[in-house]
mmCIF file with all atom_site columns, C-alpha atoms in Angstrom:
data_model
loop_
_atom_site.group_PDB
_atom_site.id
_atom_site.type_symbol
_atom_site.label_atom_id
_atom_site.label_alt_id
_atom_site.label_comp_id
_atom_site.label_asym_id
_atom_site.label_entity_id
_atom_site.label_seq_id
_atom_site.pdbx_PDB_ins_code
_atom_site.Cartn_x
_atom_site.Cartn_y
_atom_site.Cartn_z
_atom_site.occupancy
_atom_site.B_iso_or_equiv
_atom_site.pdbx_formal_charge
_atom_site.auth_seq_id
_atom_site.auth_comp_id
_atom_site.auth_asym_id
_atom_site.auth_atom_id
_atom_site.pdbx_PDB_model_num
ATOM 1   C CA . MET A 1 1   ? -7.634  -16.328 -6.713  1.00 76.00 ? 1   MET A CA 1
ATOM 2   C CA . THR A 1 2   ? -9.625  -18.327 -5.176  1.00 79.00 ? 2   THR A CA 1
ATOM 3   C CA . GLU A 1 3   ? -7.122  -19.419 -2.234  1.00 79.00 ? 3   GLU A CA 1
ATOM 4   C CA . VAL A 1 4   ? -6.265  -15.651 -1.451  1.00 82.00 ? 4   VAL A CA 1
ATOM 5   C CA . VAL A 1 5   ? -10.070 -14.489 -1.856  1.00 83.00 ? 5   VAL A CA 1
ATOM 6   C CA . ALA A 1 6   ? -11.258 -16.808 1.033   1.00 83.00 ? 6   ALA A CA 1
ATOM 7   C CA . ALA A 1 7   ? -8.477  -15.820 2.977   1.00 83.00 ? 7   ALA A CA 1
ATOM 8   C CA . ARG A 1 8   ? -9.421  -12.167 2.728   1.00 85.00 ? 8   ARG A CA 1
ATOM 9   C CA . MET A 1 9   ? -13.286 -13.486 3.945   1.00 89.00 ? 9   MET A CA 1
ATOM 10  C CA . ASP A 1 10  ? -11.464 -15.359 6.651   1.00 87.00 ? 10  ASP A CA 1
ATOM 11  C CA . PHE A 1 11  ? -9.314  -12.035 7.597   1.00 89.00 ? 11  PHE A CA 1
ATOM 12  C CA . ALA A 1 12  ? -12.901 -10.863 7.327   1.00 92.00 ? 12  ALA A CA 1
ATOM 13  C CA . HIS A 1 13  ? -14.632 -12.644 9.529   1.00 93.00 ? 13  HIS A CA 1
ATOM 14  C CA . HIS A 1 14  ? -12.426 -12.828 12.417  1.00 93.00 ? 14  HIS A CA 1
ATOM 15  C CA . GLY A 1 15  ? -12.458 -9.178  12.456  1.00 95.00 ? 15  GLY A CA 1
ATOM 16  C CA . TRP A 1 16  ? -8.829  -8.429  11.500  1.00 94.00 ? 16  TRP A CA 1
ATOM 17  C CA . ASP A 1 17  ? -9.692  -5.272  9.442   1.00 95.00 ? 17  ASP A CA 1
ATOM 18  C CA . PHE A 1 18  ? -5.725  -4.447  9.110   1.00 95.00 ? 18  PHE A CA 1
ATOM 19  C CA . ALA A 1 19  ? -4.670  -7.838  7.563   1.00 91.00 ? 19  ALA A CA 1
ATOM 20  C CA . ALA A 1 20  ? -8.255  -7.613  5.315   1.00 92.00 ? 20  ALA A CA 1
ATOM 21  C CA . ASP A 1 21  ? -6.867  -3.829  4.129   1.00 94.00 ? 21  ASP A CA 1
ATOM 22  C CA . GLN A 1 22  ? -3.111  -4.901  3.714   1.00 92.00 ? 22  GLN A CA 1
ATOM 23  C CA . LEU A 1 23  ? -4.092  -8.047  1.684   1.00 90.00 ? 23  LEU A CA 1
ATOM 24  C CA . ASP A 1 24  ? -6.903  -5.810  -0.294  1.00 92.00 ? 24  ASP A CA 1
ATOM 25  C CA . PHE A 1 25  ? -4.204  -3.474  -1.371  1.00 94.00 ? 25  PHE A CA 1
ATOM 26  C CA . TYR A 1 26  ? -2.194  -6.346  -2.553  1.00 92.00 ? 26  TYR A CA 1
ATOM 27  C CA . LEU A 1 27  ? -4.828  -7.464  -4.744  1.00 90.00 ? 27  LEU A CA 1
ATOM 28  C CA . ALA A 1 28  ? -5.456  -4.117  -5.949  1.00 93.00 ? 28  ALA A CA 1
ATOM 29  C CA . ASN A 1 29  ? -1.902  -4.011  -8.087  1.00 89.00 ? 29  ASN A CA 1
ATOM 30  C CA . HIS A 1 30  ? -1.462  -0.391  -7.696  1.00 93.00 ? 30  HIS A CA 1
ATOM 31  C CA . GLU A 1 31  ? 1.334   1.013   -9.658  1.00 93.00 ? 31  GLU A CA 1
ATOM 32  C CA . GLU A 1 32  ? 4.789   -0.155  -8.525  1.00 91.00 ? 32  GLU A CA 1
ATOM 33  C CA . GLY A 1 33  ? 6.284   2.441   -5.756  1.00 92.00 ? 33  GLY A CA 1
ATOM 34  C CA . THR A 1 34  ? 2.801   3.147   -4.409  1.00 95.00 ? 34  THR A CA 1
ATOM 35  C CA . ARG A 1 35  ? 2.939   3.153   -0.758  1.00 96.00 ? 35  ARG A CA 1
ATOM 36  C CA . TYR A 1 36  ? 0.242   1.988   1.987   1.00 96.00 ? 36  TYR A CA 1
ATOM 37  C CA . THR A 1 37  ? 0.000   4.403   5.001   1.00 97.00 ? 37  THR A CA 1
ATOM 38  C CA . ILE A 1 38  ? -1.306  2.313   8.268   1.00 97.00 ? 38  ILE A CA 1
ATOM 39  C CA . ARG A 1 39  ? -4.288  4.018   9.494   1.00 97.00 ? 39  ARG A CA 1
ATOM 40  C CA . ASP A 1 40  ? -4.323  5.666   13.297  1.00 97.00 ? 40  ASP A CA 1
ATOM 41  C CA . ARG A 1 41  ? -6.503  2.480   14.533  1.00 97.00 ? 41  ARG A CA 1
ATOM 42  C CA . ASP A 1 42  ? -3.906  -0.089  13.193  1.00 97.00 ? 42  ASP A CA 1
ATOM 43  C CA . MET A 1 43  ? -1.113  1.843   14.565  1.00 97.00 ? 43  MET A CA 1
ATOM 44  C CA . ARG A 1 44  ? -3.016  1.704   17.498  1.00 96.00 ? 44  ARG A CA 1
ATOM 45  C CA . GLN A 1 45  ? -3.220  -1.782  17.547  1.00 96.00 ? 45  GLN A CA 1
ATOM 46  C CA . VAL A 1 46  ? 0.972   -2.075  16.795  1.00 96.00 ? 46  VAL A CA 1
ATOM 47  C CA . LEU A 1 47  ? 1.191   -0.254  19.516  1.00 95.00 ? 47  LEU A CA 1
ATOM 48  C CA . ALA A 1 48  ? -0.730  -2.070  22.376  1.00 94.00 ? 48  ALA A CA 1
ATOM 49  C CA . THR A 1 49  ? 0.992   -5.547  21.473  1.00 94.00 ? 49  THR A CA 1
ATOM 50  C CA . SER A 1 50  ? 3.326   -7.067  23.881  1.00 90.00 ? 50  SER A CA 1
ATOM 51  C CA . ASP A 1 51  ? 6.338   -7.141  21.213  1.00 90.00 ? 51  ASP A CA 1
ATOM 52  C CA . MET A 1 52  ? 6.116   -3.422  20.422  1.00 94.00 ? 52  MET A CA 1
ATOM 53  C CA . ARG A 1 53  ? 6.062   -2.527  24.130  1.00 92.00 ? 53  ARG A CA 1
ATOM 54  C CA . GLY A 1 54  ? 8.805   -3.923  24.981  1.00 92.00 ? 54  GLY A CA 1
ATOM 55  C CA . ARG A 1 55  ? 10.844  -2.763  22.052  1.00 95.00 ? 55  ARG A CA 1
ATOM 56  C CA . ILE A 1 56  ? 9.310   0.794   22.969  1.00 96.00 ? 56  ILE A CA 1
ATOM 57  C CA . GLU A 1 57  ? 10.520  0.473   26.552  1.00 95.00 ? 57  GLU A CA 1
ATOM 58  C CA . ASN A 1 58  ? 14.055  -0.073  24.992  1.00 96.00 ? 58  ASN A CA 1
ATOM 59  C CA . ALA A 1 59  ? 14.072  2.491   22.642  1.00 97.00 ? 59  ALA A CA 1
ATOM 60  C CA . MET A 1 60  ? 13.282  4.876   25.196  1.00 96.00 ? 60  MET A CA 1
ATOM 61  C CA . SER A 1 61  ? 16.115  3.658   27.550  1.00 96.00 ? 61  SER A CA 1
ATOM 62  C CA . GLU A 1 62  ? 18.502  4.595   24.396  1.00 97.00 ? 62  GLU A CA 1
ATOM 63  C CA . ILE A 1 63  ? 17.058  7.706   23.837  1.00 97.00 ? 63  ILE A CA 1
ATOM 64  C CA . LYS A 1 64  ? 17.584  8.735   27.350  1.00 97.00 ? 64  LYS A CA 1
ATOM 65  C CA . THR A 1 65  ? 20.944  7.618   27.682  1.00 97.00 ? 65  THR A CA 1
ATOM 66  C CA . ASN A 1 66  ? 21.645  9.354   24.468  1.00 97.00 ? 66  ASN A CA 1
ATOM 67  C CA . ALA A 1 67  ? 20.341  12.704  25.925  1.00 97.00 ? 67  ALA A CA 1
ATOM 68  C CA . LYS A 1 68  ? 22.112  12.704  29.376  1.00 96.00 ? 68  LYS A CA 1
ATOM 69  C CA . ARG A 1 69  ? 25.601  11.619  26.805  1.00 96.00 ? 69  ARG A CA 1
ATOM 70  C CA . ALA A 1 70  ? 24.899  14.839  24.836  1.00 97.00 ? 70  ALA A CA 1
ATOM 71  C CA . VAL A 1 71  ? 23.864  17.175  27.829  1.00 96.00 ? 71  VAL A CA 1
ATOM 72  C CA . LEU A 1 72  ? 26.914  16.250  29.705  1.00 94.00 ? 72  LEU A CA 1
ATOM 73  C CA . ALA A 1 73  ? 29.245  16.209  26.693  1.00 97.00 ? 73  ALA A CA 1
ATOM 74  C CA . ASN A 1 74  ? 27.845  19.754  26.053  1.00 97.00 ? 74  ASN A CA 1
ATOM 75  C CA . ARG A 1 75  ? 26.051  21.918  28.618  1.00 94.00 ? 75  ARG A CA 1
ATOM 76  C CA . LEU A 1 76  ? 24.495  24.223  26.142  1.00 96.00 ? 76  LEU A CA 1
ATOM 77  C CA . LEU A 1 77  ? 21.966  21.511  24.924  1.00 97.00 ? 77  LEU A CA 1
ATOM 78  C CA . TYR A 1 78  ? 20.378  21.852  28.617  1.00 96.00 ? 78  TYR A CA 1
ATOM 79  C CA . GLY A 1 79  ? 16.885  23.491  27.699  1.00 96.00 ? 79  GLY A CA 1
ATOM 80  C CA . MET A 1 80  ? 17.231  23.106  23.824  1.00 97.00 ? 80  MET A CA 1
ATOM 81  C CA . THR A 1 81  ? 15.306  20.514  21.873  1.00 98.00 ? 81  THR A CA 1
ATOM 82  C CA . MET A 1 82  ? 17.655  17.682  20.847  1.00 98.00 ? 82  MET A CA 1
ATOM 83  C CA . GLU A 1 83  ? 15.907  15.016  17.974  1.00 98.00 ? 83  GLU A CA 1
ATOM 84  C CA . ILE A 1 84  ? 17.221  11.631  19.113  1.00 98.00 ? 84  ILE A CA 1
ATOM 85  C CA . THR A 1 85  ? 15.916  8.632   16.858  1.00 98.00 ? 85  THR A CA 1
ATOM 86  C CA . THR A 1 86  ? 16.860  5.178   16.980  1.00 98.00 ? 86  THR A CA 1
ATOM 87  C CA . ASP A 1 87  ? 18.130  2.784   14.206  1.00 97.00 ? 87  ASP A CA 1
ATOM 88  C CA . TRP A 1 88  ? 15.855  0.817   12.117  1.00 97.00 ? 88  TRP A CA 1
ATOM 89  C CA . ALA A 1 89  ? 14.977  -3.008  14.164  1.00 96.00 ? 89  ALA A CA 1
ATOM 90  C CA . PRO A 1 90  ? 13.379  -5.526  13.195  1.00 94.00 ? 90  PRO A CA 1
ATOM 91  C CA . ALA A 1 91  ? 10.004  -6.061  15.323  1.00 93.00 ? 91  ALA A CA 1
ATOM 92  C CA . GLY A 1 92  ? 7.544   -8.879  15.336  1.00 84.00 ? 92  GLY A CA 1
ATOM 93  C CA . PRO A 1 93  ? 5.631   -11.420 14.732  1.00 79.00 ? 93  PRO A CA 1
ATOM 94  C CA . SER A 1 94  ? 3.367   -10.070 17.082  1.00 82.00 ? 94  SER A CA 1
ATOM 95  C CA . ASP A 1 95  ? 0.657   -11.717 19.625  1.00 88.00 ? 95  ASP A CA 1
ATOM 96  C CA . ASN A 1 96  ? -1.920  -9.627  18.045  1.00 92.00 ? 96  ASN A CA 1
ATOM 97  C CA . GLU A 1 97  ? -3.573  -12.150 15.380  1.00 91.00 ? 97  GLU A CA 1
ATOM 98  C CA . ASP A 1 98  ? -4.838  -9.015  13.242  1.00 92.00 ? 98  ASP A CA 1
ATOM 99  C CA . VAL A 1 99  ? -1.010  -7.061  13.189  1.00 93.00 ? 99  VAL A CA 1
ATOM 100 C CA . HIS A 1 100 ? 0.297   -10.777 12.655  1.00 89.00 ? 100 HIS A CA 1
ATOM 101 C CA . ASN A 1 101 ? -1.509  -11.294 9.603   1.00 87.00 ? 101 ASN A CA 1
ATOM 102 C CA . ALA A 1 102 ? -1.086  -7.605  8.130   1.00 90.00 ? 102 ALA A CA 1
ATOM 103 C CA . LEU A 1 103 ? 2.660   -6.952  8.789   1.00 90.00 ? 103 LEU A CA 1
ATOM 104 C CA . GLY A 1 104 ? 4.147   -10.653 10.175  1.00 85.00 ? 104 GLY A CA 1
ATOM 105 C CA . HIS A 1 105 ? 7.809   -9.306  10.555  1.00 88.00 ? 105 HIS A CA 1
ATOM 106 C CA . TYR A 1 106 ? 8.331   -5.246  10.221  1.00 94.00 ? 106 TYR A CA 1
ATOM 107 C CA . TRP A 1 107 ? 10.720  -2.900  10.969  1.00 96.00 ? 107 TRP A CA 1
ATOM 108 C CA . MET A 1 108 ? 10.494  -0.476  13.880  1.00 97.00 ? 108 MET A CA 1
ATOM 109 C CA . SER A 1 109 ? 12.214  2.469   14.861  1.00 98.00 ? 109 SER A CA 1
ATOM 110 C CA . VAL A 1 110 ? 11.513  5.537   17.823  1.00 98.00 ? 110 VAL A CA 1
ATOM 111 C CA . GLY A 1 111 ? 12.297  9.055   17.570  1.00 98.00 ? 111 GLY A CA 1
ATOM 112 C CA . ALA A 1 112 ? 11.970  11.695  20.183  1.00 98.00 ? 112 ALA A CA 1
ATOM 113 C CA . ASP A 1 113 ? 12.152  15.426  20.652  1.00 98.00 ? 113 ASP A CA 1
ATOM 114 C CA . VAL A 1 114 ? 14.161  15.863  24.401  1.00 98.00 ? 114 VAL A CA 1
ATOM 115 C CA . VAL A 1 115 ? 14.414  18.818  26.366  1.00 98.00 ? 115 VAL A CA 1
ATOM 116 C CA . VAL A 1 116 ? 16.736  17.853  29.347  1.00 97.00 ? 116 VAL A CA 1
ATOM 117 C CA . ALA A 1 117 ? 16.412  20.352  32.519  1.00 95.00 ? 117 ALA A CA 1
ATOM 118 C CA . ARG A 1 118 ? 19.316  22.120  33.749  1.00 90.00 ? 118 ARG A CA 1
ATOM 119 C CA . PRO A 1 119 ? 20.115  20.091  36.642  1.00 86.00 ? 119 PRO A CA 1
ATOM 120 C CA . ALA A 1 120 ? 19.900  21.634  40.512  1.00 81.00 ? 120 ALA A CA 1
ATOM 121 C CA . ASP A 1 121 ? 22.437  22.498  42.680  1.00 77.00 ? 121 ASP A CA 1
ATOM 122 C CA . ASP A 1 122 ? 21.492  20.081  44.839  1.00 74.00 ? 122 ASP A CA 1
ATOM 123 C CA . GLY A 1 123 ? 22.955  17.231  42.828  1.00 74.00 ? 123 GLY A CA 1
ATOM 124 C CA . SER A 1 124 ? 19.108  15.508  41.940  1.00 80.00 ? 124 SER A CA 1
ATOM 125 C CA . ALA A 1 125 ? 18.996  13.391  39.068  1.00 87.00 ? 125 ALA A CA 1
ATOM 126 C CA . LEU A 1 126 ? 18.660  14.966  35.494  1.00 92.00 ? 126 LEU A CA 1
ATOM 127 C CA . SER A 1 127 ? 15.311  14.824  34.229  1.00 95.00 ? 127 SER A CA 1
ATOM 128 C CA . ALA A 1 128 ? 13.697  15.488  30.458  1.00 97.00 ? 128 ALA A CA 1
ATOM 129 C CA . LEU A 1 129 ? 10.317  16.065  28.688  1.00 97.00 ? 129 LEU A CA 1
ATOM 130 C CA . ILE A 1 130 ? 10.412  13.714  26.427  1.00 98.00 ? 130 ILE A CA 1
ATOM 131 C CA . THR A 1 131 ? 8.052   13.866  22.881  1.00 98.00 ? 131 THR A CA 1
ATOM 132 C CA . SER A 1 132 ? 8.357   10.095  21.672  1.00 97.00 ? 132 SER A CA 1
ATOM 133 C CA . ARG A 1 133 ? 6.900   8.697   18.246  1.00 98.00 ? 133 ARG A CA 1
ATOM 134 C CA . LEU A 1 134 ? 6.809   5.248   16.834  1.00 98.00 ? 134 LEU A CA 1
ATOM 135 C CA . TYR A 1 135 ? 7.443   4.661   12.996  1.00 98.00 ? 135 TYR A CA 1
ATOM 136 C CA . VAL A 1 136 ? 6.941   1.336   11.418  1.00 97.00 ? 136 VAL A CA 1
ATOM 137 C CA . SER A 1 137 ? 7.919   0.304   8.062   1.00 97.00 ? 137 SER A CA 1
ATOM 138 C CA . ASP A 1 138 ? 6.911   -3.222  5.940   1.00 95.00 ? 138 ASP A CA 1
ATOM 139 C CA . PHE A 1 139 ? 7.558   -4.719  2.761   1.00 92.00 ? 139 PHE A CA 1
ATOM 140 C CA . TYR A 1 140 ? 4.389   -6.468  2.342   1.00 89.00 ? 140 TYR A CA 1
ATOM 141 C CA . TYR A 1 141 ? 4.633   -9.419  -0.189  1.00 82.00 ? 141 TYR A CA 1
ATOM 142 C CA . PHE A 1 142 ? 1.820   -12.008 1.396   1.00 70.00 ? 142 PHE A CA 1
ATOM 143 C CA . HIS A 1 143 ? 4.158   -14.458 2.599   1.00 62.00 ? 143 HIS A CA 1
ATOM 144 C CA . GLY A 1 144 ? 4.339   -16.849 5.893   1.00 54.00 ? 144 GLY A CA 1
ATOM 145 C CA . THR A 1 145 ? 1.516   -15.096 7.895   1.00 55.00 ? 145 THR A CA 1
ATOM 146 C CA . VAL A 1 146 ? -0.687  -18.048 7.565   1.00 56.00 ? 146 VAL A CA 1
ATOM 147 C CA . GLY A 1 147 ? 0.723   -21.314 9.243   1.00 54.00 ? 147 GLY A CA 1
ATOM 148 C CA . GLY A 1 148 ? 0.461   -24.697 8.374   1.00 50.00 ? 148 GLY A CA 1
ATOM 149 C CA . THR A 1 149 ? -0.930  -26.289 4.695   1.00 52.00 ? 149 THR A CA 1
ATOM 150 C CA . MET A 1 150 ? -3.556  -23.522 4.206   1.00 56.00 ? 150 MET A CA 1
ATOM 151 C CA . GLY A 1 151 ? -0.406  -20.924 4.431   1.00 64.00 ? 151 GLY A CA 1
ATOM 152 C CA . ALA A 1 152 ? 1.742   -22.889 2.164   1.00 70.00 ? 152 ALA A CA 1
ATOM 153 C CA . GLU A 1 153 ? -1.137  -22.966 -0.590  1.00 75.00 ? 153 GLU A CA 1
ATOM 154 C CA . LEU A 1 154 ? -1.477  -19.192 -0.118  1.00 77.00 ? 154 LEU A CA 1
ATOM 155 C CA . ASP A 1 155 ? 1.851   -18.289 -0.598  1.00 78.00 ? 155 ASP A CA 1
ATOM 156 C CA . ARG A 1 156 ? 2.249   -20.350 -3.357  1.00 81.00 ? 156 ARG A CA 1
ATOM 157 C CA . ALA A 1 157 ? -0.941  -19.096 -4.804  1.00 83.00 ? 157 ALA A CA 1
ATOM 158 C CA . CYS A 1 158 ? -0.038  -14.959 -3.890  1.00 83.00 ? 158 CYS A CA 1
ATOM 159 C CA . VAL A 1 159 ? 3.651   -16.156 -6.073  1.00 84.00 ? 159 VAL A CA 1
ATOM 160 C CA . TRP A 1 160 ? 1.910   -16.893 -8.869  1.00 87.00 ? 160 TRP A CA 1
ATOM 161 C CA . LEU A 1 161 ? -0.543  -14.038 -8.601  1.00 88.00 ? 161 LEU A CA 1
ATOM 162 C CA . GLU A 1 162 ? 2.156   -11.510 -8.649  1.00 88.00 ? 162 GLU A CA 1
ATOM 163 C CA . GLU A 1 163 ? 4.374   -12.985 -11.127 1.00 88.00 ? 163 GLU A CA 1
ATOM 164 C CA . ALA A 1 164 ? 1.105   -13.266 -13.290 1.00 91.00 ? 164 ALA A CA 1
ATOM 165 C CA . GLY A 1 165 ? 0.962   -9.534  -12.933 1.00 90.00 ? 165 GLY A CA 1
ATOM 166 C CA . SER A 1 166 ? -2.569  -9.558  -11.033 1.00 90.00 ? 166 SER A CA 1
ATOM 167 C CA . ALA A 1 167 ? -0.975  -8.588  -7.580  1.00 90.00 ? 167 ALA A CA 1
ATOM 168 C CA . ARG A 1 168 ? 1.779   -6.449  -6.140  1.00 92.00 ? 168 ARG A CA 1
ATOM 169 C CA . SER A 1 169 ? 4.181   -6.387  -3.455  1.00 91.00 ? 169 SER A CA 1
ATOM 170 C CA . TYR A 1 170 ? 4.299   -2.916  -1.745  1.00 94.00 ? 170 TYR A CA 1
ATOM 171 C CA . ARG A 1 171 ? 5.834   -0.752  1.271   1.00 96.00 ? 171 ARG A CA 1
ATOM 172 C CA . ALA A 1 172 ? 3.840   0.052   4.252   1.00 96.00 ? 172 ALA A CA 1
ATOM 173 C CA . ASN A 1 173 ? 4.656   2.752   6.440   1.00 97.00 ? 173 ASN A CA 1
ATOM 174 C CA . GLY A 1 174 ? 2.914   4.167   9.816   1.00 98.00 ? 174 GLY A CA 1
ATOM 175 C CA . GLU A 1 175 ? 3.605   6.410   12.879  1.00 97.00 ? 175 GLU A CA 1
ATOM 176 C CA . ALA A 1 176 ? 1.925   6.988   15.871  1.00 97.00 ? 176 ALA A CA 1
ATOM 177 C CA . ASP A 1 177 ? 2.620   9.278   18.756  1.00 96.00 ? 177 ASP A CA 1
ATOM 178 C CA . ILE A 1 178 ? 3.906   7.330   21.972  1.00 96.00 ? 178 ILE A CA 1
ATOM 179 C CA . ASP A 1 179 ? 3.567   9.811   24.763  1.00 92.00 ? 179 ASP A CA 1
ATOM 180 C CA . CYS A 1 180 ? 4.929   12.707  26.187  1.00 94.00 ? 180 CYS A CA 1
ATOM 181 C CA . ARG A 1 181 ? 6.176   13.042  29.912  1.00 93.00 ? 181 ARG A CA 1
ATOM 182 C CA . SER A 1 182 ? 8.891   13.864  32.030  1.00 95.00 ? 182 SER A CA 1
ATOM 183 C CA . GLU A 1 183 ? 11.607  11.509  32.893  1.00 91.00 ? 183 GLU A CA 1
ATOM 184 C CA . THR A 1 184 ? 14.690  10.972  34.929  1.00 90.00 ? 184 THR A CA 1
ATOM 185 C CA . LEU A 1 185 ? 17.827  10.162  32.995  1.00 92.00 ? 185 LEU A CA 1
ATOM 186 C CA . PRO A 1 186 ? 19.830  7.300   34.055  1.00 85.00 ? 186 PRO A CA 1
#
């Protein structure tokens, strides 16, 4: 327990509140099935990472392609709200140390409400109003977030704490608005 509390204090010392909160929740040994809801401030950190920005850009491209396919296959969908969501995809580790120590590797998906405007008669490109949201899911089991010998020791200590019933792995979920904007469809 001493090593784990020292890690928690180190997280706090560096200002890594997200990582410290996750470790606190783990050590609180909540009832099995209890989920941790990632706070808005922490989701803003996730959104700001270069890793996530790239993944969101790819997801938005997929959403725009799917919206265009849908309206070309069924013209009745012009002006209608379509809910389009990407498949869950792996994300992380992050370039943000707080996010990295809080989540490590995790899963992300982007959901969007898409309204494609009826095309103009002049043959111009299709456009759509897209309101998008990021979804994040992680199974927290303190492992591999801290590097080197200290990390291996912490991993062993946390496994021992969990096996002894003094800590519990859990699911963490979060969501955040990404954007609402008009886009040209490819």
